[in-house]
Short mmCIF file of C-alpha atoms in Angstrom, two decimals:
data_model
loop_
_atom_site.label_atom_id
_atom_site.label_comp_id
_atom_site.label_asym_id
_atom_site.label_seq_id
_atom_site.Cartn_x
_atom_site.Cartn_y
_atom_site.Cartn_z
CA MET A 1 2.68 -10.94 -23.12
CA SER A 2 5.85 -12.83 -24.17
CA ALA A 3 5.20 -16.46 -23.48
CA ASP A 4 8.29 -16.96 -22.07
CA HIS A 5 7.99 -13.81 -19.29
CA GLY A 6 5.70 -15.40 -16.26
CA SER A 7 8.05 -17.37 -12.84
CA CYS A 8 11.29 -17.49 -15.06
CA PRO A 9 13.67 -14.55 -13.80
CA ARG A 10 15.39 -12.92 -17.30
CA ALA A 11 17.54 -11.30 -15.48
CA MET A 12 20.71 -13.71 -14.50
CA ALA A 13 23.84 -15.06 -16.16
CA GLY A 14 25.20 -12.24 -16.76
CA ARG A 15 22.79 -10.78 -18.95
CA ALA A 16 19.93 -8.22 -18.32
CA PRO A 17 16.72 -7.74 -21.53
CA ASP A 18 17.68 -4.66 -23.59
CA VAL A 19 14.35 -2.71 -23.07
CA PHE A 20 15.02 -1.02 -27.08
CA ASP A 21 14.83 -4.23 -28.52
CA ALA A 22 11.79 -6.15 -30.10
CA LYS A 23 12.82 -9.72 -30.78
CA GLY A 24 14.13 -10.67 -27.45
CA GLY A 25 17.97 -9.58 -26.94
CA TYR A 26 19.95 -8.68 -23.75
CA VAL A 27 22.79 -6.05 -22.52
CA PRO A 28 25.59 -7.58 -20.69
CA MET A 29 24.57 -7.60 -16.29
CA ARG A 30 27.77 -7.11 -13.91
CA CYS A 31 26.40 -9.80 -11.36
CA HIS A 32 27.12 -10.21 -7.66
CA GLY A 33 27.61 -13.93 -5.66
CA ASP A 34 25.10 -14.02 -2.25
CA ASP A 35 28.46 -14.28 -0.56
CA GLU A 36 29.93 -11.13 -1.54
CA VAL A 37 29.10 -8.21 0.20
CA VAL A 38 28.56 -5.69 -2.09
CA ASP A 39 27.67 -1.63 -1.08
CA PHE A 40 24.17 -1.24 -1.32
CA VAL A 41 21.12 -3.78 -2.11
CA ILE A 42 18.74 -1.75 -3.63
CA VAL A 43 14.64 -3.20 -2.64
CA GLY A 44 12.55 -1.93 -4.88
CA THR A 45 13.33 -0.21 -9.07
CA GLY A 46 10.45 2.30 -9.28
CA ALA A 47 10.83 5.96 -8.70
CA GLY A 48 13.46 5.67 -5.76
CA GLY A 49 15.25 2.58 -6.37
CA GLY A 50 15.64 3.12 -10.08
CA THR A 51 17.48 5.84 -9.86
CA LEU A 52 18.99 5.29 -6.90
CA ALA A 53 20.65 1.75 -8.60
CA ALA A 54 21.64 3.56 -11.81
CA ARG A 55 22.93 6.83 -9.46
CA LEU A 56 25.12 5.11 -7.18
CA ALA A 57 26.64 2.47 -9.37
CA GLU A 58 27.89 5.75 -11.97
CA HIS A 59 29.73 7.09 -8.32
CA GLY A 60 31.67 3.86 -8.59
CA PHE A 61 29.26 1.71 -5.83
CA SER A 62 28.46 -1.69 -5.98
CA VAL A 63 24.36 -2.25 -6.43
CA VAL A 64 22.16 -4.91 -6.25
CA ALA A 65 18.66 -3.61 -6.39
CA PHE A 66 15.66 -6.22 -6.15
CA ASP A 67 12.70 -6.43 -7.47
CA ALA A 68 9.14 -8.78 -6.71
CA GLY A 69 8.05 -8.06 -10.21
CA ARG A 70 8.56 -8.89 -13.93
CA PHE A 71 11.50 -7.71 -16.07
CA PHE A 72 9.27 -6.38 -18.98
CA ARG A 73 10.97 -4.97 -22.88
CA PRO A 74 8.01 -3.12 -24.06
CA LEU A 75 8.34 -3.47 -27.68
CA GLN A 76 8.05 -7.01 -27.35
CA ASP A 77 5.62 -7.56 -24.07
CA PHE A 78 2.91 -4.42 -24.08
CA ALA A 79 0.47 -4.16 -25.89
CA SER A 80 -2.69 -1.93 -26.89
CA ASP A 81 -5.39 -4.05 -24.72
CA GLU A 82 -6.40 -2.94 -21.39
CA THR A 83 -7.13 -6.33 -19.74
CA ALA A 84 -3.63 -7.77 -21.58
CA GLN A 85 -1.49 -5.18 -19.23
CA ASN A 86 -2.82 -6.19 -15.71
CA SER A 87 0.44 -8.03 -14.64
CA LEU A 88 2.01 -4.36 -14.34
CA TYR A 89 -0.01 -3.62 -11.00
CA TRP A 90 0.65 -4.79 -7.57
CA THR A 91 -2.32 -6.89 -6.83
CA ASP A 92 -0.82 -9.40 -4.38
CA LYS A 93 -3.31 -10.29 -1.34
CA ARG A 94 -3.81 -6.69 0.86
CA ILE A 95 -6.25 -6.16 3.29
CA CYS A 96 -7.86 -2.44 2.71
CA ASP A 97 -9.84 -0.81 6.28
CA GLY A 98 -10.99 2.26 7.67
CA ASP A 99 -14.34 4.40 7.02
CA ASN A 100 -12.63 5.44 3.67
CA PRO A 101 -10.35 1.96 2.56
CA ILE A 102 -8.14 3.06 -0.51
CA LYS A 103 -8.83 0.95 -3.37
CA MET A 104 -5.39 -0.59 -4.43
CA GLY A 105 -4.39 -1.60 -8.15
CA GLY A 106 -3.27 -0.34 -11.22
CA ASN A 107 -3.86 3.38 -9.61
CA ASN A 108 -1.51 3.39 -7.06
CA SER A 109 1.14 0.74 -7.32
CA GLY A 110 3.30 -1.35 -9.67
CA LYS A 111 5.00 -5.04 -9.76
CA ALA A 112 7.96 -5.18 -12.68
CA VAL A 113 10.83 -3.47 -12.76
CA GLY A 114 10.20 0.21 -13.42
CA GLY A 115 7.81 -0.12 -10.92
CA SER A 116 4.52 2.12 -11.20
CA THR A 117 6.93 4.29 -13.43
CA VAL A 118 6.38 1.49 -16.05
CA HIS A 119 1.93 2.86 -16.49
CA TYR A 120 2.23 6.12 -14.41
CA ALA A 121 0.35 8.95 -16.42
CA MET A 122 3.81 10.71 -16.93
CA VAL A 123 2.69 14.19 -15.36
CA SER A 124 5.97 15.26 -13.86
CA LEU A 125 4.85 18.56 -11.56
CA ARG A 126 6.85 20.34 -9.42
CA PHE A 127 6.13 20.83 -5.55
CA ARG A 128 5.99 24.25 -4.95
CA PRO A 129 8.15 26.13 -3.14
CA GLU A 130 6.23 26.76 0.63
CA TRP A 131 5.03 23.14 0.71
CA PHE A 132 8.88 22.43 1.45
CA LYS A 133 8.06 24.60 5.32
CA SER A 134 3.75 23.85 5.13
CA ARG A 135 3.55 23.81 9.17
CA SER A 136 6.48 26.90 9.42
CA VAL A 137 5.07 29.17 5.61
CA LEU A 138 0.93 27.51 5.48
CA GLY A 139 0.36 26.40 8.61
CA TYR A 140 -0.47 22.73 8.29
CA GLY A 141 1.55 19.42 8.01
CA ALA A 142 4.62 19.03 8.73
CA ASP A 143 7.91 21.12 7.18
CA TRP A 144 10.58 18.84 6.01
CA PRO A 145 14.30 18.75 5.94
CA LEU A 146 14.76 19.20 2.79
CA ASP A 147 15.91 23.56 1.00
CA TRP A 148 13.72 23.95 -2.68
CA ARG A 149 16.79 25.44 -3.34
CA GLU A 150 18.41 22.43 -3.69
CA MET A 151 15.13 20.34 -5.17
CA TRP A 152 14.71 23.04 -7.59
CA HIS A 153 18.72 22.30 -8.50
CA TYR A 154 17.27 17.73 -8.76
CA TYR A 155 13.93 18.83 -10.42
CA GLY A 156 16.31 20.35 -13.00
CA GLU A 157 18.12 17.22 -12.79
CA ALA A 158 15.68 14.41 -13.54
CA GLU A 159 13.79 16.10 -16.01
CA ARG A 160 16.91 16.35 -18.37
CA ALA A 161 17.66 12.94 -17.80
CA LEU A 162 13.90 12.36 -17.99
CA ALA A 163 13.34 14.23 -21.31
CA ILE A 164 10.29 16.11 -20.08
CA ALA A 165 8.41 17.66 -22.64
CA GLY A 166 6.41 21.06 -21.51
CA PRO A 167 5.75 24.47 -22.41
CA MET A 168 8.41 27.40 -23.03
CA ARG A 169 6.87 28.57 -19.71
CA TYR A 170 5.42 27.25 -16.31
CA PRO A 171 3.30 30.22 -15.55
CA TRP A 172 3.60 29.42 -11.44
CA GLY A 173 5.99 29.15 -9.28
CA PRO A 174 9.72 30.55 -9.36
CA LYS A 175 11.51 31.15 -12.82
CA ARG A 176 12.85 27.46 -14.67
CA PRO A 177 15.07 26.92 -17.86
CA ARG A 178 12.72 26.02 -20.32
CA TYR A 179 11.73 22.00 -20.91
CA PRO A 180 14.55 19.85 -22.57
CA TYR A 181 11.53 19.57 -25.50
CA ARG A 182 8.90 20.96 -26.24
CA ALA A 183 5.36 20.75 -24.89
CA HIS A 184 2.84 18.08 -26.92
CA GLU A 185 0.18 19.09 -29.14
CA MET A 186 -2.96 19.19 -27.55
CA ASN A 187 -5.76 16.87 -27.80
CA ALA A 188 -9.79 18.19 -28.10
CA ALA A 189 -10.35 17.65 -24.26
CA ALA A 190 -6.46 19.54 -23.78
CA TRP A 191 -8.38 22.61 -25.25
CA LEU A 192 -11.39 22.59 -23.55
CA LEU A 193 -9.71 22.02 -20.56
CA ALA A 194 -8.24 25.62 -21.22
CA ARG A 195 -11.64 27.26 -22.07
CA GLY A 196 -12.88 26.10 -19.23
CA CYS A 197 -10.02 27.73 -17.27
CA GLU A 198 -9.95 31.12 -18.84
CA ALA A 199 -13.58 30.85 -18.28
CA LEU A 200 -13.31 31.28 -14.57
CA GLY A 201 -10.27 33.77 -15.03
CA TYR A 202 -7.57 30.74 -14.34
CA ARG A 203 -4.29 30.13 -15.87
CA TRP A 204 -3.32 27.23 -17.63
CA ALA A 205 -0.70 25.30 -19.39
CA GLU A 206 0.36 22.21 -21.06
CA THR A 207 1.34 19.51 -18.95
CA PRO A 208 4.87 18.77 -18.28
CA LEU A 209 4.64 15.17 -19.89
CA ALA A 210 7.93 12.26 -18.81
CA THR A 211 7.08 10.97 -22.69
CA VAL A 212 9.45 12.50 -25.14
CA SER A 213 7.52 15.02 -28.36
CA ALA A 214 11.03 14.43 -30.56
CA PRO A 215 13.40 11.51 -30.99
CA HIS A 216 15.73 11.05 -28.16
CA GLY A 217 18.32 8.42 -27.84
CA LYS A 218 16.86 4.88 -28.88
CA SER A 219 13.09 6.63 -27.40
CA PRO A 220 10.95 7.71 -30.59
CA PRO A 221 8.24 10.77 -30.69
CA CYS A 222 4.73 9.30 -28.91
CA VAL A 223 2.30 8.35 -31.49
CA TYR A 224 -1.00 9.27 -29.29
CA ARG A 225 -1.85 5.99 -29.00
CA GLY A 226 -3.50 6.86 -25.43
CA PHE A 227 -1.92 3.52 -23.58
CA CYS A 228 0.08 5.25 -21.54
CA ARG A 229 -1.48 4.04 -17.85
CA PHE A 230 -1.49 0.14 -19.67
CA GLY A 231 2.21 0.41 -20.32
CA CYS A 232 3.98 1.82 -23.36
CA SER A 233 4.56 -0.20 -26.47
CA THR A 234 6.72 1.96 -28.35
CA ASN A 235 9.21 3.17 -25.65
CA ALA A 236 8.33 7.00 -25.92
CA LYS A 237 7.52 7.39 -22.23
CA GLN A 238 10.27 7.79 -19.63
CA SER A 239 10.09 5.69 -16.81
CA ALA A 240 12.31 3.78 -15.04
CA LEU A 241 12.48 1.07 -16.81
CA THR A 242 13.30 2.80 -20.02
CA VAL A 243 16.23 5.48 -18.29
CA TRP A 244 17.28 4.82 -15.14
CA ILE A 245 17.95 0.64 -15.08
CA PRO A 246 19.79 1.15 -18.82
CA ARG A 247 22.01 3.70 -16.68
CA ALA A 248 22.71 1.44 -14.17
CA LEU A 249 23.16 -1.98 -16.04
CA LYS A 250 25.15 0.34 -17.95
CA ALA A 251 27.33 0.91 -15.05
CA GLY A 252 27.88 -1.77 -13.80
CA ALA A 253 24.67 -2.80 -11.40
CA GLU A 254 22.92 -5.61 -11.48
CA ILE A 255 18.92 -5.76 -11.63
CA ARG A 256 16.53 -9.06 -9.74
CA ASP A 257 13.51 -9.68 -11.04
CA LEU A 258 11.25 -11.50 -10.22
CA ALA A 259 13.31 -11.39 -6.24
CA MET A 260 10.72 -10.64 -3.40
CA VAL A 261 12.76 -9.66 -0.51
CA GLY A 262 10.61 -10.94 3.06
CA ARG A 263 13.26 -9.78 5.60
CA ILE A 264 16.37 -7.14 6.13
CA GLU A 265 18.43 -9.09 9.40
CA VAL A 266 20.14 -6.81 11.40
CA ASP A 267 23.47 -8.16 13.54
CA ASP A 268 24.36 -7.75 17.64
CA LEU A 269 25.54 -4.14 16.89
CA GLY A 270 21.87 -3.35 15.60
CA LEU A 271 23.78 -3.08 11.84
CA ALA A 272 21.95 -3.62 8.87
CA GLN A 273 23.80 -7.25 7.44
CA GLY A 274 21.72 -7.99 3.93
CA VAL A 275 18.06 -9.59 2.69
CA HIS A 276 16.29 -12.55 2.95
CA TYR A 277 14.68 -13.16 -1.10
CA ILE A 278 12.95 -15.90 -2.49
CA ARG A 279 13.34 -17.03 -5.97
CA GLN A 280 12.29 -18.75 -8.69
CA GLY A 281 11.11 -21.10 -5.30
CA GLN A 282 13.73 -20.54 -2.63
CA TRP A 283 14.85 -18.05 -0.67
CA ARG A 284 18.71 -16.34 -0.59
CA PHE A 285 20.31 -14.11 1.07
CA GLN A 286 22.17 -10.98 0.10
CA ARG A 287 25.14 -9.88 1.50
CA ALA A 288 25.23 -6.08 1.56
CA ARG A 289 26.89 -2.84 3.30
CA HIS A 290 24.27 -1.00 3.34
CA VAL A 291 20.70 -1.21 2.40
CA ILE A 292 18.08 0.67 1.43
CA VAL A 293 13.83 0.38 1.26
CA SER A 294 12.36 1.65 -2.11
CA GLY A 295 9.08 -0.87 -2.15
CA TYR A 296 6.87 2.39 -1.64
CA ALA A 297 4.59 3.44 0.63
CA ILE A 298 2.69 0.07 1.23
CA GLU A 299 5.94 -2.16 0.77
CA THR A 300 8.52 0.03 2.87
CA PRO A 301 6.41 -0.27 5.96
CA ARG A 302 5.33 -4.05 5.86
CA LEU A 303 9.51 -4.90 4.92
CA LEU A 304 10.94 -2.56 8.06
CA LEU A 305 8.06 -4.13 9.93
CA ASN A 306 8.57 -7.93 9.17
CA SER A 307 11.99 -7.74 9.94
CA ALA A 308 11.61 -7.00 13.99
CA SER A 309 14.15 -9.19 15.27
CA GLY A 310 15.18 -9.04 19.21
CA ARG A 311 17.14 -5.75 19.46
CA PHE A 312 14.15 -4.05 16.94
CA PRO A 313 10.96 -5.65 18.46
CA GLU A 314 8.83 -3.61 16.87
CA GLY A 315 10.61 -3.49 13.67
CA LEU A 316 13.76 -1.58 12.10
CA ALA A 317 14.21 2.06 12.22
CA ASN A 318 10.98 2.33 14.24
CA SER A 319 12.07 3.64 17.93
CA SER A 320 9.88 6.75 16.64
CA GLY A 321 6.68 4.21 16.57
CA LEU A 322 6.52 6.26 12.95
CA VAL A 323 6.71 3.11 10.92
CA GLY A 324 3.93 2.80 8.79
CA ARG A 325 1.56 6.17 10.52
CA ASN A 326 0.74 9.10 8.64
CA LEU A 327 -0.15 7.01 5.20
CA MET A 328 -1.23 9.56 3.13
CA THR A 329 -3.27 9.80 -0.73
CA GLN A 330 -4.57 12.07 -2.73
CA CYS A 331 -7.53 12.92 -4.30
CA ASN A 332 -8.48 11.61 -7.72
CA GLN A 333 -12.15 12.95 -7.78
CA ALA A 334 -13.56 14.26 -11.17
CA ALA A 335 -16.20 15.76 -13.26
CA TRP A 336 -17.74 14.53 -16.75
CA GLY A 337 -19.99 15.70 -19.09
CA ARG A 338 -21.09 15.82 -22.87
CA MET A 339 -19.78 17.89 -25.72
CA ASP A 340 -22.21 18.43 -28.30
CA ASP A 341 -19.01 17.45 -30.99
CA GLU A 342 -16.68 14.69 -31.31
CA ILE A 343 -13.63 14.69 -28.79
CA ARG A 344 -12.28 11.58 -29.20
CA TRP A 345 -10.91 11.97 -26.11
CA TYR A 346 -8.65 9.07 -26.02
CA LYS A 347 -6.15 10.67 -28.53
CA GLY A 348 -3.24 11.16 -26.81
CA PRO A 349 -1.90 10.86 -23.38
CA PRO A 350 -4.41 10.80 -20.81
CA SER A 351 -3.98 14.04 -19.42
CA LEU A 352 -1.79 17.08 -21.61
CA ALA A 353 -3.19 20.42 -19.83
CA LEU A 354 -3.66 21.10 -16.84
CA THR A 355 -4.80 24.00 -14.23
CA GLU A 356 -1.93 24.75 -10.61
CA HIS A 357 -4.37 27.87 -9.84
CA TRP A 358 -5.31 26.35 -6.46
CA ASN A 359 -2.50 24.62 -5.55
CA TYR A 360 -0.64 28.61 -5.78
CA GLU A 361 -3.43 30.30 -5.07
CA ASP A 362 -4.43 29.98 -1.18
CA ARG A 363 -6.94 33.01 -1.15
CA GLY A 364 -10.62 31.79 -1.17
CA LYS A 365 -10.47 28.76 0.73
CA ASP A 366 -11.53 26.74 3.52
CA PHE A 367 -8.93 24.00 3.72
CA PHE A 368 -5.32 23.80 4.25
CA GLY A 369 -2.96 22.34 0.84
CA GLY A 370 -3.57 22.34 -2.39
CA TYR A 371 -5.38 20.73 -5.74
CA CYS A 372 -4.60 20.67 -9.53
CA TRP A 373 -6.84 19.27 -12.15
CA MET A 374 -6.15 18.44 -15.74
CA GLY A 375 -8.22 16.89 -18.85
CA GLN A 376 -8.42 13.38 -19.20
CA GLY A 377 -8.90 10.74 -21.80
CA PRO A 378 -9.80 7.71 -19.85
CA LEU A 379 -10.02 4.62 -22.02
CA PRO A 380 -13.81 2.61 -22.59
CA ILE A 381 -13.01 -0.27 -20.11
CA GLU A 382 -12.29 2.95 -18.13
CA TRP A 383 -15.08 4.77 -18.21
CA VAL A 384 -17.90 1.33 -18.12
CA SER A 385 -15.96 1.36 -14.34
CA VAL A 386 -17.13 5.26 -14.21
CA GLN A 387 -20.45 4.52 -15.52
CA THR A 388 -20.78 1.79 -13.32
CA GLY A 389 -19.34 2.58 -10.10
CA SER A 390 -20.49 6.91 -9.84
CA ARG A 391 -23.91 6.39 -11.26
CA GLY A 392 -24.58 3.09 -11.04
CA LEU A 393 -25.18 2.44 -14.90
CA TRP A 394 -25.73 -1.48 -15.52
CA GLY A 395 -27.79 -3.23 -18.25
CA ASP A 396 -29.22 -0.92 -21.35
CA ARG A 397 -28.67 2.32 -19.06
CA LEU A 398 -25.28 1.83 -20.20
CA ARG A 399 -24.59 0.07 -23.33
CA ARG A 400 -26.52 3.63 -24.40
CA GLU A 401 -24.40 5.75 -22.02
CA MET A 402 -21.48 4.07 -23.98
CA MET A 403 -22.40 5.05 -27.47
CA ASP A 404 -21.69 8.88 -27.04
CA TYR A 405 -18.04 7.53 -26.04
CA ASN A 406 -16.84 10.05 -28.26
CA HIS A 407 -19.14 12.91 -26.70
CA GLN A 408 -17.30 13.06 -23.31
CA ILE A 409 -14.82 15.02 -21.69
CA GLY A 410 -13.84 15.24 -18.39
CA VAL A 411 -11.68 16.99 -15.31
CA LYS A 412 -9.82 14.96 -13.06
CA MET A 413 -7.82 16.61 -9.98
CA VAL A 414 -4.40 15.48 -8.06
CA GLY A 415 -5.39 16.32 -4.55
CA GLU A 416 -3.40 17.20 -1.22
CA MET A 417 -4.65 15.17 1.63
CA LEU A 418 -3.34 15.49 5.47
CA PRO A 419 -0.95 13.48 7.29
CA ASN A 420 -2.77 11.88 10.37
CA GLU A 421 -0.93 9.03 12.44
CA ASP A 422 -4.30 7.07 12.54
CA ASN A 423 -4.00 6.58 8.48
CA ARG A 424 -1.87 3.66 8.72
CA VAL A 425 -0.17 0.12 7.65
CA THR A 426 0.61 -2.50 9.91
CA LEU A 427 1.38 -6.47 10.06
CA ASP A 428 -1.90 -8.48 9.65
CA CYS A 429 -2.15 -12.53 10.90
CA GLU A 430 -3.21 -13.37 7.17
CA THR A 431 -0.03 -14.26 5.42
CA ASP A 432 0.89 -13.83 1.53
CA GLN A 433 1.71 -16.38 -1.52
CA TYR A 434 5.32 -16.11 0.35
CA GLY A 435 4.29 -17.41 3.67
CA LEU A 436 4.66 -13.08 4.81
CA PRO A 437 2.12 -11.43 6.71
CA ILE A 438 -0.24 -9.15 4.38
CA PRO A 439 -0.01 -5.32 5.45
CA ARG A 440 -3.51 -4.36 6.55
CA ILE A 441 -3.80 -1.02 5.26
CA THR A 442 -6.25 1.64 7.42
CA TYR A 443 -7.63 5.45 6.36
CA ARG A 444 -10.25 7.68 7.12
CA TRP A 445 -10.77 10.85 5.48
CA GLY A 446 -10.12 14.01 7.59
CA ASP A 447 -12.15 17.29 7.48
CA ASN A 448 -9.85 18.87 6.06
CA ASP A 449 -9.57 16.20 2.93
CA ARG A 450 -13.11 16.62 2.51
CA ARG A 451 -13.70 20.39 2.48
CA LEU A 452 -10.89 20.46 -0.92
CA ILE A 453 -12.74 17.83 -2.21
CA LYS A 454 -15.95 19.63 -2.50
CA HIS A 455 -14.29 23.05 -3.41
CA ALA A 456 -12.06 21.18 -5.94
CA LEU A 457 -15.67 19.42 -7.47
CA ASP A 458 -17.03 22.26 -7.70
CA GLN A 459 -14.86 24.32 -9.60
CA MET A 460 -14.28 21.52 -11.92
CA MET A 461 -18.04 21.23 -12.46
CA MET A 462 -18.23 24.95 -12.87
CA SER A 463 -15.47 25.06 -15.28
CA LEU A 464 -17.05 22.61 -17.49
CA ASP A 465 -20.75 24.29 -17.31
CA ALA A 466 -18.64 27.19 -19.00
CA ILE A 467 -18.23 25.42 -21.92
CA GLY A 468 -21.59 24.54 -23.13
CA ALA A 469 -20.80 21.16 -21.08
CA THR A 470 -23.99 19.08 -20.23
CA ARG A 471 -25.43 15.51 -18.34
CA LEU A 472 -22.51 16.75 -15.70
CA PHE A 473 -22.11 14.63 -12.90
CA ARG A 474 -19.32 13.99 -10.59
CA GLN A 475 -16.51 10.90 -9.44
CA GLU A 476 -16.82 11.54 -5.83
CA ASP A 477 -14.60 8.78 -4.22
CA ASP A 478 -11.80 8.35 -6.51
CA THR A 479 -7.59 7.60 -4.69
CA ASN A 480 -4.37 7.61 -6.77
CA HIS A 481 -1.23 7.84 -5.49
CA LEU A 482 0.36 7.01 -1.96
CA ALA A 483 2.92 8.48 -0.08
CA GLY A 484 3.96 8.85 4.05
CA THR A 485 4.34 5.55 6.27
CA ALA A 486 7.89 6.54 6.66
CA ARG A 487 9.37 10.07 6.70
CA MET A 488 11.78 12.52 7.30
CA GLY A 489 12.43 15.04 9.52
CA PHE A 490 14.54 17.02 11.80
CA ALA A 491 14.82 14.77 14.81
CA PRO A 492 14.01 10.60 15.68
CA GLU A 493 11.51 11.75 17.74
CA THR A 494 9.38 12.51 14.87
CA SER A 495 10.49 10.77 12.11
CA VAL A 496 11.88 7.67 10.99
CA VAL A 497 14.95 8.88 8.36
CA ASP A 498 16.63 12.37 8.20
CA ALA A 499 17.63 15.03 5.20
CA ASP A 500 19.63 11.95 3.03
CA CYS A 501 16.60 9.57 3.85
CA ARG A 502 19.23 7.84 6.37
CA SER A 503 16.94 5.73 9.43
CA TRP A 504 18.25 7.62 12.44
CA ASP A 505 18.54 3.84 14.33
CA ILE A 506 20.00 1.55 11.85
CA PRO A 507 22.57 3.95 10.25
CA ASN A 508 23.82 1.49 7.58
CA LEU A 509 19.64 1.48 6.65
CA TRP A 510 18.77 4.11 3.75
CA ILE A 511 15.24 4.31 2.82
CA CYS A 512 14.04 6.15 -0.12
CA ASP A 513 10.49 6.85 -2.26
CA GLY A 514 6.70 8.23 -1.49
CA SER A 515 6.94 6.60 2.22
CA VAL A 516 9.59 9.37 3.15
CA PHE A 517 7.14 12.55 2.19
CA PRO A 518 6.11 14.36 5.29
CA THR A 519 3.29 15.93 2.97
CA THR A 520 2.16 14.58 -0.29
CA GLY A 521 1.19 18.15 -1.90
CA GLY A 522 -0.65 18.90 -4.90
CA VAL A 523 1.01 17.42 -8.08
CA ASN A 524 1.95 13.99 -8.90
CA PRO A 525 4.54 12.59 -7.16
CA ALA A 526 7.19 10.71 -9.11
CA LEU A 527 9.53 14.19 -10.03
CA THR A 528 9.97 14.66 -6.67
CA ILE A 529 10.58 10.62 -5.52
CA GLN A 530 13.13 10.66 -8.74
CA ALA A 531 14.69 14.08 -7.05
CA ILE A 532 15.22 13.35 -3.43
CA ALA A 533 17.16 9.97 -4.77
CA LEU A 534 19.47 11.97 -6.79
CA ARG A 535 19.76 14.38 -4.12
CA THR A 536 20.58 10.73 -1.84
CA ALA A 537 22.59 9.24 -4.04
CA ASP A 538 25.11 12.50 -3.98
CA ARG A 539 24.96 12.89 0.06
CA ILE A 540 26.01 9.31 0.41
CA LYS A 541 28.95 10.36 -2.23
CA THR A 542 29.77 13.14 0.08
CA LEU A 543 29.69 10.94 3.50
CA ALA A 544 31.21 8.43 1.35
CA SER A 545 34.46 10.84 0.74
CA ARG A 546 33.98 12.45 4.62
CA CYS A 547 34.39 8.34 6.00
CA GLU A 548 30.93 8.81 7.52
CA LEU A 549 29.24 6.20 6.21
#
């Protein structure tokens, strides 16, 4: 990391970092005074907030987007070093409890301009169409107030913006256009996943990834370093930091890095007036006509609850009592083994091939929901944590196992966990470095979740056994992406926001991130969040044209 980048913001005084410059360059940035009433304040700049900042600014609105994290220049700041990149993660104090406490950190949250997309695995998958009506069509969860056909349009737009590299023909779901870029070359781990799937009679495909396979604008093609989940130092990765934030700045948005928003202010009429935020050790207030919260599934409900007032004693947008409830994570269990041949699974992005068989096949299940699995390529420190955590290896046994690193093989699932109102985010009496109450995160797996996990582990183990892997073992306790806590829906009694991500209770307060998901699906959520953000921005433009904002 650069020595100049600690507690001092980079985006200020009419300029912001040029993310494509390796020598510390800047680009122009429009700036607004705190007393200036801007059209939109956006809290968070990840998959939801970063996308919204770009699209709303391009629609002609004045935008100020806040992020508690740093504004990185990947070419200057990122290192091929697992430990050096820990500052990308949201590791602030939190309390996790319940029967199955969620492990927070790099696997499910980010603290940087660009949010967790700065270190995400770039897997870019669409929801199965039936998931948008999972209650009425599939019999579980809750229906979304969105039509899959409209979402298909916005998925395509997001895929083009991100220059997704994927297969010529994706074998699951409705027919779709070709991906913008060719699929990446598969490494040995991906080919072994393909062999295992074929042995079980399942289809497989190259994974659609948000890292370019050929030059794209200022981004060079991926060089297969394998450090994707620790920040891409070449800018081949297409993230909010490298795609949406530059577009936002060019269109006139202001980005304020290292700016933690602690409270949304509402007036006596119950309308949002702006946000209180701390930057460079000073609490300040930015006025706005509209506030959009895009802090993801933990920080979004935390901010809404921390903004309680005399008019809204239970927190903002919470007349339903559902803010913070229905927290969902996705199961991320894995099956591992050893091959006689060298695999060198670290070469390339970590998930170059996948199967969505059990996302689209409903026969033979004793559970609701679905899952996919993907090839894996954990780096050495990650692999040590798997060995110590799942197998209890230490000392000489661990050293001997690590000597076989280049022979290891594994597949990992992304599975759907069902919404449960008792899984939730609340406020604790303990405070953080800003003096704000910290979130308490309570989680418990349900019976359906356990059945899905068992089914997936059995299937993944069978696939490894079918290709001749030995010394097989299961990683049985792992989760990753988050969702829920401010769900969208059809009525204010049963949801927090409507289909446009507008809160039912406060008409100029919006929520747009993974927290609005009624269900999680069995795929990585980043593409869906960006598609929803594009739709929300377009709906705001339409509503403004009708004088309905």
